Amino acid sequence: MSREKYGGKGRFGVRGGAFVGDGGTAPVFAVAPRTVCGLGRGEPFGQTRRRF
């Protein structure tokens, strides 16, 4: 869907722990969450937070 929408721009691959594309190479890192927030939709609205 996005290829049709954006005309193939922004295509990338993954090699050696990095995103590789027409714009160059970008390293990829894993980040562990410290706090996560969730928002509920509908009636009633709600939210919750979880700390790790």
Backbone as JSON, one array per atom type, in Angstrom:
{
  "sequence": "MSREKYGGKGRFGVRGGAFVGDGGTAPVFAVAPRTVCGLGRGEPFGQTRRRF",
  "N": [[0.82, -1.19, 0.0], [1.89, 1.34, 0.86], [3.91, 1.65, -1.01], [2.55, 2.13, -3.41], [1.27, 4.48, -2.67], [3.35, 6.3, -2.1], [4.98, 6.15, -4.31], [7.17, 4.35, -4.39], [9.24, 5.52, -3.02], [11.45, 5.79, -0.23], [12.18, 3.19, 0.22], [13.81, 0.5, 1.81], [16.33, -1.75, 3.06], [17.51, -4.35, 5.27], [20.61, -4.81, 6.62], [23.36, -6.21, 8.24], [22.71, -5.25, 10.87], [21.65, -2.71, 10.39], [19.55, -0.23, 8.81], [19.34, 0.06, 5.36], [19.31, 2.12, 2.56], [18.31, 4.28, -0.19], [18.94, 6.76, 0.84], [21.15, 6.33, 2.44], [22.81, 4.76, 5.23], [21.49, 3.63, 8.32], [22.03, 3.01, 11.68], [20.61, 0.43, 13.8], [19.03, 0.14, 16.92], [18.15, -1.56, 19.94], [15.78, -0.69, 22.36], [14.89, -0.79, 25.65], [11.74, -0.44, 27.23], [10.85, 1.89, 29.81], [8.62, 3.05, 30.93], [5.26, 2.54, 29.98], [2.45, 3.8, 28.29], [-1.06, 3.52, 27.89], [-3.99, 4.18, 26.03], [-7.48, 4.14, 26.17], [-10.25, 3.67, 23.93], [-13.61, 4.69, 23.12], [-16.58, 4.35, 25.14], [-16.52, 4.12, 28.59], [-13.88, 6.6, 28.28], [-10.45, 5.82, 28.88], [-7.29, 5.4, 30.56], [-4.05, 3.93, 31.1], [-1.04, 3.13, 32.88], [2.09, 1.59, 32.86], [4.88, 0.62, 34.66], [8.17, -0.57, 34.31]],
  "CA": [[0.0, 0.0, 0.0], [2.69, 2.55, 0.92], [4.66, 1.8, -2.26], [1.67, 2.79, -4.36], [0.95, 5.81, -2.18], [4.52, 7.18, -2.14], [5.73, 5.97, -5.54], [8.38, 3.57, -4.2], [10.24, 6.26, -2.24], [11.59, 5.35, 1.15], [12.43, 1.75, 0.29], [15.04, 0.18, 2.53], [16.58, -3.14, 3.42], [18.2, -4.5, 6.54], [21.86, -5.54, 6.47], [24.38, -5.99, 9.26], [22.22, -4.46, 12.0], [21.36, -1.34, 9.99], [18.65, 0.01, 7.68], [20.12, 0.52, 4.21], [18.44, 2.58, 1.49], [18.83, 5.3, -1.09], [19.44, 7.89, 1.63], [22.33, 5.96, 3.21], [22.71, 3.69, 6.22], [21.11, 4.08, 9.66], [22.15, 1.9, 12.63], [19.39, 0.04, 14.51], [19.28, -0.17, 18.32], [17.02, -2.01, 20.76], [15.6, 0.15, 23.54], [13.93, -1.38, 26.6], [10.87, 0.59, 27.77], [10.84, 2.12, 31.25], [7.21, 3.28, 31.23], [4.38, 2.42, 28.82], [1.13, 4.38, 28.51], [-2.08, 3.03, 26.99], [-5.22, 4.97, 26.05], [-8.66, 3.39, 25.72], [-11.22, 4.38, 23.11], [-14.99, 4.3, 23.37], [-17.19, 4.85, 26.38], [-15.87, 5.38, 28.97], [-12.48, 6.72, 27.92], [-9.59, 5.44, 29.98], [-5.85, 5.28, 30.3], [-3.32, 3.16, 32.08], [0.41, 3.27, 32.79], [2.81, 0.44, 33.42], [6.32, 0.86, 34.83], [8.96, -1.81, 34.33]],
  "C": [[0.87, 1.26, 0.0], [3.52, 2.75, -0.34], [3.83, 2.5, -3.32], [1.43, 4.25, -3.96], [2.12, 6.78, -2.37], [5.41, 6.95, -3.35], [7.05, 5.24, -5.37], [9.48, 4.3, -3.44], [10.3, 5.71, -0.83], [11.8, 3.85, 1.29], [13.76, 1.52, 1.0], [15.12, -1.31, 2.76], [17.29, -3.17, 4.75], [19.44, -5.36, 6.3], [22.81, -5.19, 7.6], [23.95, -5.12, 10.42], [21.93, -3.02, 11.67], [20.29, -1.33, 8.9], [19.51, 0.59, 6.56], [19.16, 0.9, 3.1], [19.1, 3.62, 0.65], [19.45, 6.48, -0.34], [20.67, 7.57, 2.47], [22.03, 4.82, 4.17], [22.38, 4.28, 7.58], [21.22, 2.89, 10.62], [20.83, 1.66, 13.37], [19.75, -0.37, 15.93], [18.0, -0.7, 18.97], [16.97, -1.15, 22.01], [14.53, -0.48, 24.42], [13.06, -0.26, 27.18], [10.98, 0.69, 29.29], [9.39, 2.31, 31.72], [6.41, 3.19, 29.93], [3.02, 2.99, 29.19], [0.17, 3.82, 27.47], [-3.34, 3.85, 27.14], [-6.35, 4.14, 25.48], [-9.58, 4.27, 24.9], [-12.62, 3.89, 23.43], [-15.51, 4.9, 24.65], [-17.01, 3.83, 27.48], [-14.42, 5.41, 28.47], [-11.64, 6.31, 29.12], [-8.13, 5.46, 29.58], [-5.21, 4.49, 31.41], [-1.83, 3.35, 31.85], [1.05, 2.08, 33.45], [4.3, 0.8, 33.49], [7.04, -0.48, 34.95], [10.15, -1.69, 35.26]]
}
